[in-house]
Tab-separated table of C-alpha atoms in Angstrom:
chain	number	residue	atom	x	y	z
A	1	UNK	CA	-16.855	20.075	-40.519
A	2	UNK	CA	-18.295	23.215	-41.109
A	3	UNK	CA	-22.322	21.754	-40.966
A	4	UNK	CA	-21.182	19.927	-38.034
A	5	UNK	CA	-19.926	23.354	-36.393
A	6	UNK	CA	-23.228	24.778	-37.539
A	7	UNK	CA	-24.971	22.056	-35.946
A	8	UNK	CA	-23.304	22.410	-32.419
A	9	UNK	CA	-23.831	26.353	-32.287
A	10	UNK	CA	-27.315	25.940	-32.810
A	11	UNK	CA	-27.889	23.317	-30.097
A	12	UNK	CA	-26.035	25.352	-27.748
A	13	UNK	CA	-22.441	23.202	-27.992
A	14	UNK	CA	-20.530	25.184	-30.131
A	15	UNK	CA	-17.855	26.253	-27.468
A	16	UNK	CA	-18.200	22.499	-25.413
A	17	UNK	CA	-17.563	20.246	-28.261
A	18	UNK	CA	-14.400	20.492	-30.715
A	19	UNK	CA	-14.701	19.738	-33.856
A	20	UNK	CA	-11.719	18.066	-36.294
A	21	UNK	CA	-10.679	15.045	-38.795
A	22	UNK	CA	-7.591	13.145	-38.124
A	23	UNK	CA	-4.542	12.861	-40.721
A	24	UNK	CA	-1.730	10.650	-41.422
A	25	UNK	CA	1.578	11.062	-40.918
A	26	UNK	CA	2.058	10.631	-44.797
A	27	UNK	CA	0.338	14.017	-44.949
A	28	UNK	CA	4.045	15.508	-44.310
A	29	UNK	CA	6.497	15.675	-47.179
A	30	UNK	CA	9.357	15.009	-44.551
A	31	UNK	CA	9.848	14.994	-40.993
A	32	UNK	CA	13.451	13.861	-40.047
A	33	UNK	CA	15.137	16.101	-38.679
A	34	UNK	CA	11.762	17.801	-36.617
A	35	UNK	CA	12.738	21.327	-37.860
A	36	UNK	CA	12.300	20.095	-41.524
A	37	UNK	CA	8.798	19.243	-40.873
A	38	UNK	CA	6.465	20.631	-43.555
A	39	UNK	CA	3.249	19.076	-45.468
A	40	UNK	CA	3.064	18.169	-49.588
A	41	UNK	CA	3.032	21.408	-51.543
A	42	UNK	CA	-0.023	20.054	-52.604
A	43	UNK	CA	-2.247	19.314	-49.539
A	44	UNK	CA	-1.397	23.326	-48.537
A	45	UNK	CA	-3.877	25.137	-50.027
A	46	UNK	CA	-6.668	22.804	-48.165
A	47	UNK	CA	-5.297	22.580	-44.932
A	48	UNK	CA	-5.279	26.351	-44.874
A	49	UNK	CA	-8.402	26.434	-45.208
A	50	UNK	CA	-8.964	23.801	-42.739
A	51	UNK	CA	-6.391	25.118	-40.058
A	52	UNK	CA	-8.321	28.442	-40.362
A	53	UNK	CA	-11.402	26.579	-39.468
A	54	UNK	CA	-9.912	25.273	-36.780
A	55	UNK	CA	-8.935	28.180	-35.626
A	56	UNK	CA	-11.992	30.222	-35.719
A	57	UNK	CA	-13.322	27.534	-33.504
A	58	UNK	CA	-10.098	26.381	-31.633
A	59	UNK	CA	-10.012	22.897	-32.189
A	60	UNK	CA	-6.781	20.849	-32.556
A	61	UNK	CA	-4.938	19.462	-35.328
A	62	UNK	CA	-5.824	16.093	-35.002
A	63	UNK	CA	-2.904	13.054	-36.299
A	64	UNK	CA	-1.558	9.504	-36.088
A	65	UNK	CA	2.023	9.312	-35.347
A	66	UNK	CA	2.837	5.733	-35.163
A	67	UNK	CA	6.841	4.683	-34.238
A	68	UNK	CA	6.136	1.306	-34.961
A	69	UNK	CA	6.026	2.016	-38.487
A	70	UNK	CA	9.194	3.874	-38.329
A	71	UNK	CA	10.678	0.835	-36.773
A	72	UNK	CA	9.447	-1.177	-39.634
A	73	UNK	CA	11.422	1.013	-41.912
A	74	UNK	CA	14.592	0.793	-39.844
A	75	UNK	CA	15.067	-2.196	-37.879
A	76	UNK	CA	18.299	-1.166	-36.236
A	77	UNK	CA	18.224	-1.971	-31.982
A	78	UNK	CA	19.234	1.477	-31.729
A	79	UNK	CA	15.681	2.742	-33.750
A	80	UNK	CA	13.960	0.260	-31.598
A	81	UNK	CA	15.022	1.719	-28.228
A	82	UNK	CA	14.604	5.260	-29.410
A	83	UNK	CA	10.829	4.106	-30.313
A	84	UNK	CA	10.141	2.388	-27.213
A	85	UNK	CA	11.192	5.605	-24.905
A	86	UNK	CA	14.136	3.109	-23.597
A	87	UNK	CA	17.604	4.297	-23.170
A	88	UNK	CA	19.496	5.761	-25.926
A	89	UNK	CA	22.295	7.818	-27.702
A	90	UNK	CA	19.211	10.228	-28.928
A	91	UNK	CA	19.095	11.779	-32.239
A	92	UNK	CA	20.062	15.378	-32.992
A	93	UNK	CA	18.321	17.667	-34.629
A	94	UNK	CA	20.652	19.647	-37.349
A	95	UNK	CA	18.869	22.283	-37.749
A	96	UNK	CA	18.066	23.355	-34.803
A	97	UNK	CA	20.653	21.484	-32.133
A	98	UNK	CA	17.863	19.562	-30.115
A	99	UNK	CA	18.971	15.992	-29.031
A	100	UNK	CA	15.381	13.893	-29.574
A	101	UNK	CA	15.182	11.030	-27.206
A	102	UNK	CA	12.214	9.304	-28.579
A	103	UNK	CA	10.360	8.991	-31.745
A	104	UNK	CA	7.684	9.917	-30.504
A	105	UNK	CA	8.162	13.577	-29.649
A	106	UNK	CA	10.646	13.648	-33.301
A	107	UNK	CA	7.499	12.368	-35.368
A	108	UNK	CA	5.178	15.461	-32.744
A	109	UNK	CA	7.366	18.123	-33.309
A	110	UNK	CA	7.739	17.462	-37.279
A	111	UNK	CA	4.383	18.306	-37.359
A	112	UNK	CA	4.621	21.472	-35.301
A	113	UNK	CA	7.097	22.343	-37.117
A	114	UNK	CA	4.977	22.024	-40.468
A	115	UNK	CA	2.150	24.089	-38.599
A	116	UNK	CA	4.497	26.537	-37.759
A	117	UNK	CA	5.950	26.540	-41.479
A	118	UNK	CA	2.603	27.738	-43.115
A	119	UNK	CA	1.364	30.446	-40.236
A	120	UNK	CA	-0.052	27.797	-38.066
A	121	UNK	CA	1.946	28.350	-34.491
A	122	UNK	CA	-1.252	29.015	-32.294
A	123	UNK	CA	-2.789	25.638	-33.383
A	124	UNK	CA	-2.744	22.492	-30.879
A	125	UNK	CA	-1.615	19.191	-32.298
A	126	UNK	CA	-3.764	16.296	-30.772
A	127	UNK	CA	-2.855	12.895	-30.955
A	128	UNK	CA	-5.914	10.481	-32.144
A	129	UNK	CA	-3.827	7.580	-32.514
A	130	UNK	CA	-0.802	5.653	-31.460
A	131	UNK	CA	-0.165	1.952	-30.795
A	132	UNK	CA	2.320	-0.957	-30.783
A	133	UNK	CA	0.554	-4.108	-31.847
A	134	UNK	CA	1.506	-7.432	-29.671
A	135	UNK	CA	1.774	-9.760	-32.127
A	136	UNK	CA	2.042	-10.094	-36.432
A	137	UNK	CA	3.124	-12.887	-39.146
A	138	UNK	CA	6.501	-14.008	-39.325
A	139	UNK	CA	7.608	-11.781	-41.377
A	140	UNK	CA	6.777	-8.546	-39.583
A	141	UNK	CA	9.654	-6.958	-37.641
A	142	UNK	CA	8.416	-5.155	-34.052
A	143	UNK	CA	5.379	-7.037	-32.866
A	144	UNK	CA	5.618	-8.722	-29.474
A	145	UNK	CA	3.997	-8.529	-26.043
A	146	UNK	CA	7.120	-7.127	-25.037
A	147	UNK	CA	7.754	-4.476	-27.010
A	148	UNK	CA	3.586	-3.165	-26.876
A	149	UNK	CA	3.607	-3.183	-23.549
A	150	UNK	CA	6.918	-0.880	-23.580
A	151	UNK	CA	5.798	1.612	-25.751
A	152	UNK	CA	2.724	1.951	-24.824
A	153	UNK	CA	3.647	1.768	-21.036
A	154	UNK	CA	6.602	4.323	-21.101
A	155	UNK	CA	4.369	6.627	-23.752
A	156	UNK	CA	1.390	7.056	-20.398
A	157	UNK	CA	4.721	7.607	-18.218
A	158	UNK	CA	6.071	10.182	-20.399
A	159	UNK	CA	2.724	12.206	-21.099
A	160	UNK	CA	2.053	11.950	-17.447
A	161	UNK	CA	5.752	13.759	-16.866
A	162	UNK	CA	4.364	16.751	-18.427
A	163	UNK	CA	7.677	17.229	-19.383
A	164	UNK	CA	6.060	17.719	-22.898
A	165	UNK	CA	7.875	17.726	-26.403
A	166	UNK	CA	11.235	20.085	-27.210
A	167	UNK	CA	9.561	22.124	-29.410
A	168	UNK	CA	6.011	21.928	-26.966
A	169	UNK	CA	7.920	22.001	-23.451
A	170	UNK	CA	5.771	21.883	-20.155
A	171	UNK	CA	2.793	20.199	-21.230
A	172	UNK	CA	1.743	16.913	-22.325
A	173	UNK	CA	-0.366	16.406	-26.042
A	174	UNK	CA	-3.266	15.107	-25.323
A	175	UNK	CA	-3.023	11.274	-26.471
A	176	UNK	CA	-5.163	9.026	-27.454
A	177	UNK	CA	-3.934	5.120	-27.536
A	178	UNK	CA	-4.827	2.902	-30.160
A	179	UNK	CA	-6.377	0.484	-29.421
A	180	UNK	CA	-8.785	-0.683	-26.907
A	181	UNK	CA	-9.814	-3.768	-28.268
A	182	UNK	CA	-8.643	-5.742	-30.906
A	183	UNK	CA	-10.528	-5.308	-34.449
A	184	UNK	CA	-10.497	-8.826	-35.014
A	185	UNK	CA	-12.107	-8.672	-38.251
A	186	UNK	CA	-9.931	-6.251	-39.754
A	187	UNK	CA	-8.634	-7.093	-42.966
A	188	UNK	CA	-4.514	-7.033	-43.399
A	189	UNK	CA	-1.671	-8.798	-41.681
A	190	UNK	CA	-1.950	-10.239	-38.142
A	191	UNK	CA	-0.572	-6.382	-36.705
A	192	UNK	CA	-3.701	-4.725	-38.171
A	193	UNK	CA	-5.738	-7.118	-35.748
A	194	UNK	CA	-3.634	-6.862	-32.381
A	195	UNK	CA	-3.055	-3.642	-31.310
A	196	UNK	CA	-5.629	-3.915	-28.608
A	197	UNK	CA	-4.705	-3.609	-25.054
A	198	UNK	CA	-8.174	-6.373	-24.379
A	199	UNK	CA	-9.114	-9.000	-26.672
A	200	UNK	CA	-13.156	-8.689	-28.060
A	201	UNK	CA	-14.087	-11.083	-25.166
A	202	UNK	CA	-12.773	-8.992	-22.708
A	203	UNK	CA	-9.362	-10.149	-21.671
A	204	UNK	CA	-6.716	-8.209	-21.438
A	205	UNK	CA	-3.839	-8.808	-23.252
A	206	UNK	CA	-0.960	-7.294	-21.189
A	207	UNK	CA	-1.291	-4.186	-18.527
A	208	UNK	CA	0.496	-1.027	-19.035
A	209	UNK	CA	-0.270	0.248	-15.679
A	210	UNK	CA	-3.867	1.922	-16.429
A	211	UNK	CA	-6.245	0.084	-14.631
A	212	UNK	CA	-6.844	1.658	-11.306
A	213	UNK	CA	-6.451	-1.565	-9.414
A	214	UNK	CA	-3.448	-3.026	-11.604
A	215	UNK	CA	0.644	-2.646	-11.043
A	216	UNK	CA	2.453	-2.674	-14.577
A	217	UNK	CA	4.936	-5.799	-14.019
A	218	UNK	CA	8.803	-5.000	-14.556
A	219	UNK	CA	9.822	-7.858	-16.064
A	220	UNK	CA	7.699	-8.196	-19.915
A	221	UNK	CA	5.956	-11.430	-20.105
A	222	UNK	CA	4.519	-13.287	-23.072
A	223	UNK	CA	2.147	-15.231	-21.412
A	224	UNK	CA	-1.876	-13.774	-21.762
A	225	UNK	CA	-3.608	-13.743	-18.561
A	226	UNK	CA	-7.237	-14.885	-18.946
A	227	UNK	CA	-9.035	-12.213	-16.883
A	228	UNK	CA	-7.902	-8.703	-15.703
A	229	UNK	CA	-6.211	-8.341	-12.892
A	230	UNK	CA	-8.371	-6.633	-10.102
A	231	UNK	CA	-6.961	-7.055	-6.903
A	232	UNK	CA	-5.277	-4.772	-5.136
A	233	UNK	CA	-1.867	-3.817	-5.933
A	234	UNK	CA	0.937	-4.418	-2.979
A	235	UNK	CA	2.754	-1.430	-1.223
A	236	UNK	CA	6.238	-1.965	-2.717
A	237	UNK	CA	9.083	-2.371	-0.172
A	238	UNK	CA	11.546	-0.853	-2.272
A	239	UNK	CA	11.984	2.548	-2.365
A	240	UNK	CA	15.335	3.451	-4.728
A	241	UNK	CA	15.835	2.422	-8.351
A	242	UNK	CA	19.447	1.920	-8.789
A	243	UNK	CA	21.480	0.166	-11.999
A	244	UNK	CA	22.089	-3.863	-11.685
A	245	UNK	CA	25.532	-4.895	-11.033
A	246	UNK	CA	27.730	-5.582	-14.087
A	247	UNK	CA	26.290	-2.611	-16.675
A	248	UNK	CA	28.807	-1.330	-18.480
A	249	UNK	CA	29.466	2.664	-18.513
A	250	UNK	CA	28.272	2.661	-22.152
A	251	UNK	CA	24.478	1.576	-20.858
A	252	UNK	CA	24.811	3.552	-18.070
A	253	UNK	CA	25.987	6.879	-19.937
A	254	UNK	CA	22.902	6.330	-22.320
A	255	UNK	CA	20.620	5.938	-18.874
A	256	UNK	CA	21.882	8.941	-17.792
A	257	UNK	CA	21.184	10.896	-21.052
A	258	UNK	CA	18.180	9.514	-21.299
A	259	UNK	CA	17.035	9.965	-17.796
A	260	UNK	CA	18.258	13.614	-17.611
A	261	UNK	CA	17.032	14.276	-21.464
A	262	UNK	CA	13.145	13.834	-20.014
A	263	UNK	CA	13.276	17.482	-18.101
A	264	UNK	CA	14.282	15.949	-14.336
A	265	UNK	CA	16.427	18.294	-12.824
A	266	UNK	CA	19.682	16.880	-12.860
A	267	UNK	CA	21.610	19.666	-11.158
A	268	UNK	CA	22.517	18.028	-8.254
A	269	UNK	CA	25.267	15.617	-10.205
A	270	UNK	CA	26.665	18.865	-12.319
A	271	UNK	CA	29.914	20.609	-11.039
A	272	UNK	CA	28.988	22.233	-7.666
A	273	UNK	CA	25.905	20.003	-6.856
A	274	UNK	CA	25.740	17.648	-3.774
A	275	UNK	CA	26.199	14.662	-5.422
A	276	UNK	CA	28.608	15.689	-8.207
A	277	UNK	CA	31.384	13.724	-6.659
A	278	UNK	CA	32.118	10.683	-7.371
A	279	UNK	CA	32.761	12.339	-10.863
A	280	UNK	CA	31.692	8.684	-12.675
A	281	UNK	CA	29.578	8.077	-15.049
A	282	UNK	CA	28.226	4.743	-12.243
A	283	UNK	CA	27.518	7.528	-9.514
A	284	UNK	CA	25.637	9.944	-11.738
A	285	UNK	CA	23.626	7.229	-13.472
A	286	UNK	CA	22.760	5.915	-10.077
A	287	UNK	CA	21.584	9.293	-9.339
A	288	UNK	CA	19.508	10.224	-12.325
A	289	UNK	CA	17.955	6.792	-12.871
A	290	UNK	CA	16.667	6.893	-9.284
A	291	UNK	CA	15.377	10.826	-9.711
A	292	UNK	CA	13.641	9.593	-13.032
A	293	UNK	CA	11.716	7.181	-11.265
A	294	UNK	CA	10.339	9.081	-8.194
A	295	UNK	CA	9.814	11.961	-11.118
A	296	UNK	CA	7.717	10.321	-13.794
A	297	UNK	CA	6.116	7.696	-11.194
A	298	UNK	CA	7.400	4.645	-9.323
A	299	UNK	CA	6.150	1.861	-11.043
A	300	UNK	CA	8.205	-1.008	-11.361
A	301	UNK	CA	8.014	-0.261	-15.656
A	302	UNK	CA	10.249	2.992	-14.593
A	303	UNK	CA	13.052	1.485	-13.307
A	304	UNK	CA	13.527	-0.644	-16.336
A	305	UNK	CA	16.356	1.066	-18.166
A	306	UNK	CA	16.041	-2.198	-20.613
A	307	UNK	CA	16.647	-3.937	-17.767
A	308	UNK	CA	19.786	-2.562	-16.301
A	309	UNK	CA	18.077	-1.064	-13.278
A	310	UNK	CA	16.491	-2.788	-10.248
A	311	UNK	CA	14.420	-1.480	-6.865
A	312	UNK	CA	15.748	-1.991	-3.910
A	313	UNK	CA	15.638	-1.389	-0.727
A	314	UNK	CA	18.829	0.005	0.545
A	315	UNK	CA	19.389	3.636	0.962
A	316	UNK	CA	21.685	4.378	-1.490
A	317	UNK	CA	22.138	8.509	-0.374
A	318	UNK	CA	25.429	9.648	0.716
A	319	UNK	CA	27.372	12.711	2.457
A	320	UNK	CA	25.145	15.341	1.662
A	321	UNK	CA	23.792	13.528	-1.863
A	322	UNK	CA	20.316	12.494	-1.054
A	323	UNK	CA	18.507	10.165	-3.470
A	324	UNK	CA	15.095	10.576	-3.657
A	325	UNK	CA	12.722	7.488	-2.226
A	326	UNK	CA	11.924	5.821	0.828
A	327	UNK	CA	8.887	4.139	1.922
A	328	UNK	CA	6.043	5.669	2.746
C-alpha cells in the first residue's frame, strides 16, 4: 500500500485516488451486539499500523459484510427478515439501547464500533462487498431469486434513504454490490457461482431496480428473463401504498416499527399530530407504510412489507391527516 501511495504522489494522483485492501468480517473477534464490536487481539498491532496509513492519506476502511452468511448460521424467519431489510421486531442493542432493524447496519456498526475501540473514530468504513446469491445446492439454506432480489433491492433503497446507520446517522456508506456477473468458474458450492445480478452471456438474472430504463417488479419471480429489460418503464397510476386487507396487527405493528425505525418522520401519528387519531395500530401503519414509500422511493419493491402492502389508487388522507402521494 505504501509503494502504491508512493506511486500515485509521484504521478500527480496522490490526493485523486484512495488507496486500501479489503477485510473480512472474520477479522472481528465479535460483533453482536454492535457496541461489542472489536477486532482479534492479535490482528491489532497491524491494523494500527494500517489504519494510520489510512489516515495519513484518508482512505477508508475497506470490508465485506455479508447477511447471507449470518442467515446461514441462523435460519430462523425472523433472522431472514431482519437480513432482507423486511419488516421486523428489530434487535436491541444491550449495550447501548439501539433497536437494529437490519443486519446490515448491526454487522456496519460492529465494525465502527471496533474502529472506534482502538482510536480509530475519524476513519470511514467502505463497503467492497455485499451480495445474496440466487440460487445454491440443496442443501444450502437462503439462496433463491426471491430472496437476492430482496436484499439486494431494499439494500440500494436503504443507502439511497441516506438515512445512514445508528451509529453513522445521515449518510449512506458507500456500497459496493457483489456481484455483477456470475464467476461461473469459481470453485465451491453452486452460491459461490450465482451471486451475479447478469449471467457471463449477458442476461440478467433478476432486476433490482438499477437499470435506468427498468421498474423493479413487486411481486418476486423465479422465472429468468432472457434479455434485459429496456423499454421504458410505465407512469404508475397508483399513488398511496397502503396494507392489504386481512393483516393482522402483529404484521402491521412490525411495519410500523420498521417503517418508522428507517429515520421517516413519523410525528404526524404521535400524540398531538394530525393523524394520531384513530389511535390503532391499522391507522398508524397505514400512515407510516405509505410515508416510507414516497420517502425512500416509490417503486413498487417499497411497498412490499413481505407482501402485506399494496398501491393503490384511492386517496386514503383524512380530516386534516394527509398521506403523502398522488399522481403526478
Amino acid at each position: 500500500m505504501r509503494n502504491v501511495q508512493s506511486a500515485l504522489s509521484a504521478a500527480s494522483l496522490g490526493g485523486k485516488v484512495r488507496v486500501s485492501t479489503v477485510h473480512a468480517m472474520t477479522l472481528l473477534a465479535q460483533s453482536d451486539p454492535p457496541s461489542s464490536g472489536r477486532f482479534k487481539p492479535g490482528f491489532q498491532d497491524v491494523l494500527k499500523g494500517l489504519l494510520a496509513f489510512q489516515r495519513d492519506n484518508g482512505s477508508p476502511f475497506a470490508v465485506n459484510p455479508y447477511p447471507f452468511f449470518a442467515y446461514q448460521s441462523d435460519p430462523r424467519p425472523e433472522t431472514l427478515a431482519f437480513c432482507l431489510f423486511q419488516p421486523n421486531a428489530g434487535r436491541v442493542d444491550a449495550g447501548t439501547g439501539i433497536k437494529y432493524m437490519n443486519m446490515f447496519d448491526a454487522q456496519v456498526d460492529g465494525v465502527r464500533s471496533a474502529l472506534n475501540a482502538i482510536g480509530f473514530n475519524d476513519i470511514e468504513i467502505l463497503i467492497a462487498e455485499t451480495g445474496w446469491p440466487y440460487r445454491g445446492d440443496s442443501n444450502e439454506v437462503g439462496p433463491s431469486v426471491e430472496n437476492a432480489r430482496a436484499y439486494n433491492g431494499n439494500l440500494i433503497a436503504h443507502l439511497r434513504s441516506q438515512v445512514g446507520t445508528p451509529l453513522m446517522p445521515g449518510k449512506s456508506v458507500e456500497t459496493y454490490i457483489f456481484a455483477l456477473y456470475d464467476e461461473d468458474l469459481k470453485p465451491g458450492g453452486t452460491s459461490e457461482r450465482s451471486f451475479g445480478l447478469y449471467k457471463p452471456d449477458l442476461t440478467v438474472t433478476y432486476d433490482v431496480g438499477l437499470s435506468k430504463s427498468s421498474q423493479t417488479p413487486s411481486t418476486p419471480s423465479t422465472s429468468t428473463p432472457t434479455t434485459p429489460r429496456v423499454t421504458p418503464s410505465p407512469k404508475p397510476s397508483s399513488a398511496w401504498c397502503v396494507p392489504k386487507a386481512g393483516v393482522s396487527d402483529a404484521q402491521l405493528q412490525a411495519n410500523l416499527d420498521y417503517a418508522c425505525g428507517h429515520g421517516i418522520d413519523c410525528s404526524a401519528i404521535q400524540p398531538g399530530g394530525a393523524c394520531f387519531d384513530p389511535n390503532t395500530v391499522a391507522s398508524h401503519a397505514a400512515y407510516a407504510m405509505n410515508l416510507y414509500y414516497h420517502t425512500v422511493g416509490t417503486i413498487p419493491l417499497n411497498c412490499d412489507f413481505s407482501q402485506t402492502a399494496t398501491l393503490t389508487s384511492s386517496n386514503p388522507s383524512y380530516n386534516a391527516c394527509t398521506y403523502p402521494g398522488g399522481n403526478t
